[in-house]
Amino acid sequence: MERTDQEIVDRIKRGDDKAVMTLYDSYRKEFLHWGYNNYSLTEQECADVFQDAVIIIYKNIRQGKLEQLSSSLKTYLFGIGKNLALKRVSQSSRMVVSNEAVESNPGFDHEDPFEATERQKVIAGMLDSMGDPCKSILQMFYFDKFTMDAIASRLGYKNEHVAKSQKLRCFNQLKKMISDRFNSEDI
């Protein structure tokens, strides 16, 4: 029997745990795919975010915070998931260093943490010196894990393809700065 969203909410309100499983099973696969594609989360991170979102919905229903749906249950779930995913991404911002960048730098010593820290400081300074829009685009993409569509929207580009082209130009500019600096002097 096909269940409507409001029926699922009503069943959860009455304590029907099978309704929670219906919610869980109905959207899990799609949510994991969505989280992976839009927020660059790992499969495990997506699963954690999904589970947290379902728990929040369950608590909201049981505590009377959600009586009537004003949107679909899927929209409500994905809205909560979006907020949780953005929070997770901002908490775990980390610099992505490609193997190509490391391998193309012959003076890089994998064993010396002090040297890596100095290099990171120099690179961060280079990024700062680039100014906008390059600094903003690279920071949003590599550190904040924004999608190209989100970057385009935030920075007022026509579409994600324009933002992607600008990111590539900025990345190549930074790459050249790094290459010139580390090939011309030892740090």
mmCIF file of C-alpha atoms in Angstrom:
data_model
loop_
_atom_site.group_PDB
_atom_site.id
_atom_site.type_symbol
_atom_site.label_atom_id
_atom_site.label_comp_id
_atom_site.label_asym_id
_atom_site.label_seq_id
_atom_site.Cartn_x
_atom_site.Cartn_y
_atom_site.Cartn_z
ATOM 1 C CA MET A 1 0.000 0.000 0.000
ATOM 2 C CA GLU A 2 1.366 3.420 -1.025
ATOM 3 C CA ARG A 3 1.880 5.656 1.998
ATOM 4 C CA THR A 4 1.521 9.416 1.784
ATOM 5 C CA ASP A 5 4.002 11.657 3.515
ATOM 6 C CA GLN A 6 1.437 12.863 6.042
ATOM 7 C CA GLU A 7 0.508 9.258 6.873
ATOM 8 C CA ILE A 8 4.164 8.536 7.645
ATOM 9 C CA VAL A 9 4.325 11.603 9.904
ATOM 10 C CA ASP A 10 1.130 10.546 11.682
ATOM 11 C CA ARG A 11 2.401 6.982 12.164
ATOM 12 C CA ILE A 12 5.711 8.221 13.607
ATOM 13 C CA LYS A 13 3.746 10.527 15.914
ATOM 14 C CA ARG A 14 1.887 7.456 17.217
ATOM 15 C CA GLY A 15 5.185 5.633 17.825
ATOM 16 C CA ASP A 16 5.123 3.326 14.797
ATOM 17 C CA ASP A 17 8.798 2.424 14.248
ATOM 18 C CA LYS A 18 7.994 0.784 10.911
ATOM 19 C CA ALA A 19 7.112 4.250 9.590
ATOM 20 C CA VAL A 20 10.641 5.423 10.409
ATOM 21 C CA MET A 21 12.020 2.466 8.464
ATOM 22 C CA THR A 22 9.731 3.348 5.543
ATOM 23 C CA LEU A 23 11.172 6.873 5.561
ATOM 24 C CA TYR A 24 14.702 5.507 5.883
ATOM 25 C CA ASP A 25 14.358 2.960 3.080
ATOM 26 C CA SER A 26 12.522 5.322 0.728
ATOM 27 C CA TYR A 27 15.213 7.987 0.521
ATOM 28 C CA ARG A 28 18.535 6.511 1.685
ATOM 29 C CA LYS A 29 20.008 5.584 -1.698
ATOM 30 C CA GLU A 30 18.980 8.847 -3.360
ATOM 31 C CA PHE A 31 20.232 10.884 -0.386
ATOM 32 C CA LEU A 32 23.645 9.194 -0.392
ATOM 33 C CA HIS A 33 24.032 9.857 -4.112
ATOM 34 C CA TRP A 34 22.924 13.472 -3.666
ATOM 35 C CA GLY A 35 25.293 14.090 -0.739
ATOM 36 C CA TYR A 36 28.235 12.550 -2.538
ATOM 37 C CA ASN A 37 27.674 14.575 -5.722
ATOM 38 C CA ASN A 38 26.784 17.928 -4.171
ATOM 39 C CA TYR A 39 28.985 18.119 -1.097
ATOM 40 C CA SER A 40 31.962 15.888 -1.908
ATOM 41 C CA LEU A 41 31.306 13.817 1.182
ATOM 42 C CA THR A 42 32.562 10.266 1.484
ATOM 43 C CA GLU A 43 30.043 7.441 1.438
ATOM 44 C CA GLN A 44 30.379 7.075 5.218
ATOM 45 C CA GLU A 45 29.933 10.811 5.776
ATOM 46 C CA CYS A 46 26.809 10.783 3.587
ATOM 47 C CA ALA A 47 25.429 7.833 5.543
ATOM 48 C CA ASP A 48 26.096 9.642 8.842
ATOM 49 C CA VAL A 49 24.425 12.834 7.605
ATOM 50 C CA PHE A 50 21.434 10.854 6.353
ATOM 51 C CA GLN A 51 21.045 9.028 9.634
ATOM 52 C CA ASP A 52 21.320 12.296 11.587
ATOM 53 C CA ALA A 53 18.674 13.898 9.330
ATOM 54 C CA VAL A 54 16.257 10.994 9.888
ATOM 55 C CA ILE A 55 16.825 11.235 13.650
ATOM 56 C CA ILE A 56 16.098 14.975 13.575
ATOM 57 C CA ILE A 57 12.868 14.385 11.666
ATOM 58 C CA TYR A 58 11.885 11.643 14.109
ATOM 59 C CA LYS A 59 12.554 13.904 17.111
ATOM 60 C CA ASN A 60 10.738 16.856 15.518
ATOM 61 C CA ILE A 61 7.669 14.702 14.922
ATOM 62 C CA ARG A 62 7.718 13.043 18.359
ATOM 63 C CA GLN A 63 8.251 16.379 20.149
ATOM 64 C CA GLY A 64 5.376 18.005 18.251
ATOM 65 C CA LYS A 65 7.577 20.421 16.281
ATOM 66 C CA LEU A 66 6.333 18.911 13.026
ATOM 67 C CA GLU A 67 2.591 18.370 12.943
ATOM 68 C CA GLN A 68 1.669 19.120 9.333
ATOM 69 C CA LEU A 69 3.955 19.056 6.329
ATOM 70 C CA SER A 70 4.160 22.216 4.246
ATOM 71 C CA SER A 71 6.333 20.418 1.687
ATOM 72 C CA SER A 72 7.043 16.817 0.826
ATOM 73 C CA LEU A 73 8.776 14.662 3.409
ATOM 74 C CA LYS A 74 11.619 14.257 0.927
ATOM 75 C CA THR A 75 12.068 18.039 0.658
ATOM 76 C CA TYR A 76 12.057 18.342 4.449
ATOM 77 C CA LEU A 77 14.595 15.508 4.795
ATOM 78 C CA PHE A 78 16.904 16.896 2.127
ATOM 79 C CA GLY A 79 16.658 20.403 3.616
ATOM 80 C CA ILE A 80 17.820 19.108 6.979
ATOM 81 C CA GLY A 81 20.462 17.027 5.199
ATOM 82 C CA LYS A 82 21.730 20.081 3.327
ATOM 83 C CA ASN A 83 22.255 21.992 6.561
ATOM 84 C CA LEU A 84 23.993 19.034 8.186
ATOM 85 C CA ALA A 85 26.194 18.448 5.130
ATOM 86 C CA LEU A 86 27.247 22.108 4.975
ATOM 87 C CA LYS A 87 28.038 22.037 8.684
ATOM 88 C CA ARG A 88 30.113 18.878 8.269
ATOM 89 C CA VAL A 89 31.975 20.303 5.274
ATOM 90 C CA SER A 90 32.801 23.536 7.092
ATOM 91 C CA GLN A 91 33.976 21.627 10.176
ATOM 92 C CA SER A 92 36.225 19.318 8.211
ATOM 93 C CA SER A 93 37.634 21.841 5.752
ATOM 94 C CA ARG A 94 40.923 20.511 4.658
ATOM 95 C CA MET A 95 43.401 21.403 2.000
ATOM 96 C CA VAL A 96 43.416 19.096 -0.972
ATOM 97 C CA VAL A 97 46.869 18.626 -2.346
ATOM 98 C CA SER A 98 47.118 16.674 -5.542
ATOM 99 C CA ASN A 99 49.843 14.101 -5.964
ATOM 100 C CA GLU A 100 50.824 15.912 -9.129
ATOM 101 C CA ALA A 101 51.634 19.088 -7.195
ATOM 102 C CA VAL A 102 53.729 17.177 -4.682
ATOM 103 C CA GLU A 103 55.531 15.115 -7.325
ATOM 104 C CA SER A 104 56.231 18.156 -9.496
ATOM 105 C CA ASN A 105 58.081 19.773 -6.610
ATOM 106 C CA PRO A 106 61.470 18.059 -6.471
ATOM 107 C CA GLY A 107 62.546 19.708 -3.201
ATOM 108 C CA PHE A 108 59.579 18.461 -1.220
ATOM 109 C CA ASP A 109 60.597 16.221 1.650
ATOM 110 C CA HIS A 110 57.794 13.955 2.851
ATOM 111 C CA GLU A 111 59.549 13.254 6.144
ATOM 112 C CA ASP A 112 60.085 16.817 7.402
ATOM 113 C CA PRO A 113 56.882 18.239 8.932
ATOM 114 C CA PHE A 114 58.520 21.639 9.563
ATOM 115 C CA GLU A 115 59.316 22.033 5.896
ATOM 116 C CA ALA A 116 55.782 21.126 4.893
ATOM 117 C CA THR A 117 54.434 23.709 7.326
ATOM 118 C CA GLU A 118 56.712 26.400 5.906
ATOM 119 C CA ARG A 119 55.622 25.526 2.382
ATOM 120 C CA GLN A 120 51.979 25.653 3.405
ATOM 121 C CA LYS A 121 52.507 29.117 4.885
ATOM 122 C CA VAL A 122 54.143 30.321 1.692
ATOM 123 C CA ILE A 123 51.357 28.861 -0.450
ATOM 124 C CA ALA A 124 48.701 30.406 1.815
ATOM 125 C CA GLY A 125 50.463 33.753 1.396
ATOM 126 C CA MET A 126 50.448 33.309 -2.372
ATOM 127 C CA LEU A 127 46.741 32.546 -2.305
ATOM 128 C CA ASP A 128 46.122 35.691 -0.248
ATOM 129 C CA SER A 129 48.185 37.772 -2.661
ATOM 130 C CA MET A 130 46.092 36.621 -5.625
ATOM 131 C CA GLY A 131 43.105 38.644 -4.464
ATOM 132 C CA ASP A 132 39.567 38.188 -5.660
ATOM 133 C CA PRO A 133 38.013 36.455 -7.502
ATOM 134 C CA CYS A 134 40.807 33.845 -7.518
ATOM 135 C CA LYS A 135 41.273 33.726 -3.755
ATOM 136 C CA SER A 136 37.523 33.337 -3.188
ATOM 137 C CA ILE A 137 37.020 30.702 -5.878
ATOM 138 C CA LEU A 138 39.958 28.524 -4.805
ATOM 139 C CA GLN A 139 39.099 28.842 -1.124
ATOM 140 C CA MET A 140 35.426 27.985 -1.696
ATOM 141 C CA PHE A 141 36.270 25.005 -3.906
ATOM 142 C CA TYR A 142 39.259 23.434 -2.135
ATOM 143 C CA PHE A 143 38.750 24.444 1.492
ATOM 144 C CA ASP A 144 34.998 24.977 1.871
ATOM 145 C CA LYS A 145 34.085 22.161 -0.571
ATOM 146 C CA PHE A 146 31.478 24.215 -2.449
ATOM 147 C CA THR A 147 30.139 22.863 -5.713
ATOM 148 C CA MET A 148 30.879 24.839 -8.877
ATOM 149 C CA ASP A 149 27.178 25.687 -9.117
ATOM 150 C CA ALA A 150 27.232 27.160 -5.596
ATOM 151 C CA ILE A 151 30.382 29.144 -6.387
ATOM 152 C CA ALA A 152 28.818 30.524 -9.573
ATOM 153 C CA SER A 153 25.735 31.560 -7.648
ATOM 154 C CA ARG A 154 27.681 33.197 -4.809
ATOM 155 C CA LEU A 155 30.057 35.093 -7.065
ATOM 156 C CA GLY A 156 27.465 36.072 -9.671
ATOM 157 C CA TYR A 157 28.775 34.066 -12.624
ATOM 158 C CA LYS A 158 26.396 33.190 -15.457
ATOM 159 C CA ASN A 159 26.645 29.449 -14.769
ATOM 160 C CA GLU A 160 28.894 26.773 -13.289
ATOM 161 C CA HIS A 161 30.870 26.421 -16.539
ATOM 162 C CA VAL A 162 31.992 30.048 -16.368
ATOM 163 C CA ALA A 163 32.984 29.557 -12.717
ATOM 164 C CA LYS A 164 34.824 26.349 -13.616
ATOM 165 C CA SER A 165 36.816 28.141 -16.343
ATOM 166 C CA GLN A 166 37.728 30.922 -13.917
ATOM 167 C CA LYS A 167 38.757 28.359 -11.271
ATOM 168 C CA LEU A 168 41.027 26.644 -13.788
ATOM 169 C CA ARG A 169 42.673 29.970 -14.715
ATOM 170 C CA CYS A 170 43.158 30.793 -11.036
ATOM 171 C CA PHE A 171 44.491 27.335 -10.219
ATOM 172 C CA ASN A 172 46.986 27.527 -13.092
ATOM 173 C CA GLN A 173 48.068 30.979 -11.908
ATOM 174 C CA LEU A 174 48.638 29.681 -8.368
ATOM 175 C CA LYS A 175 50.404 26.590 -9.706
ATOM 176 C CA LYS A 176 52.775 28.797 -11.720
ATOM 177 C CA MET A 177 53.447 30.982 -8.671
ATOM 178 C CA ILE A 178 54.254 27.896 -6.606
ATOM 179 C CA SER A 179 56.417 26.404 -9.323
ATOM 180 C CA ASP A 180 58.374 29.658 -9.793
ATOM 181 C CA ARG A 181 58.874 30.118 -6.066
ATOM 182 C CA PHE A 182 59.926 26.594 -5.186
ATOM 183 C CA ASN A 183 62.082 26.093 -8.245
ATOM 184 C CA SER A 184 63.892 29.391 -7.765
ATOM 185 C CA GLU A 185 64.646 29.133 -4.057
ATOM 186 C CA ASP A 186 64.717 26.536 -1.347
ATOM 187 C CA ILE A 187 62.498 27.132 1.588
#
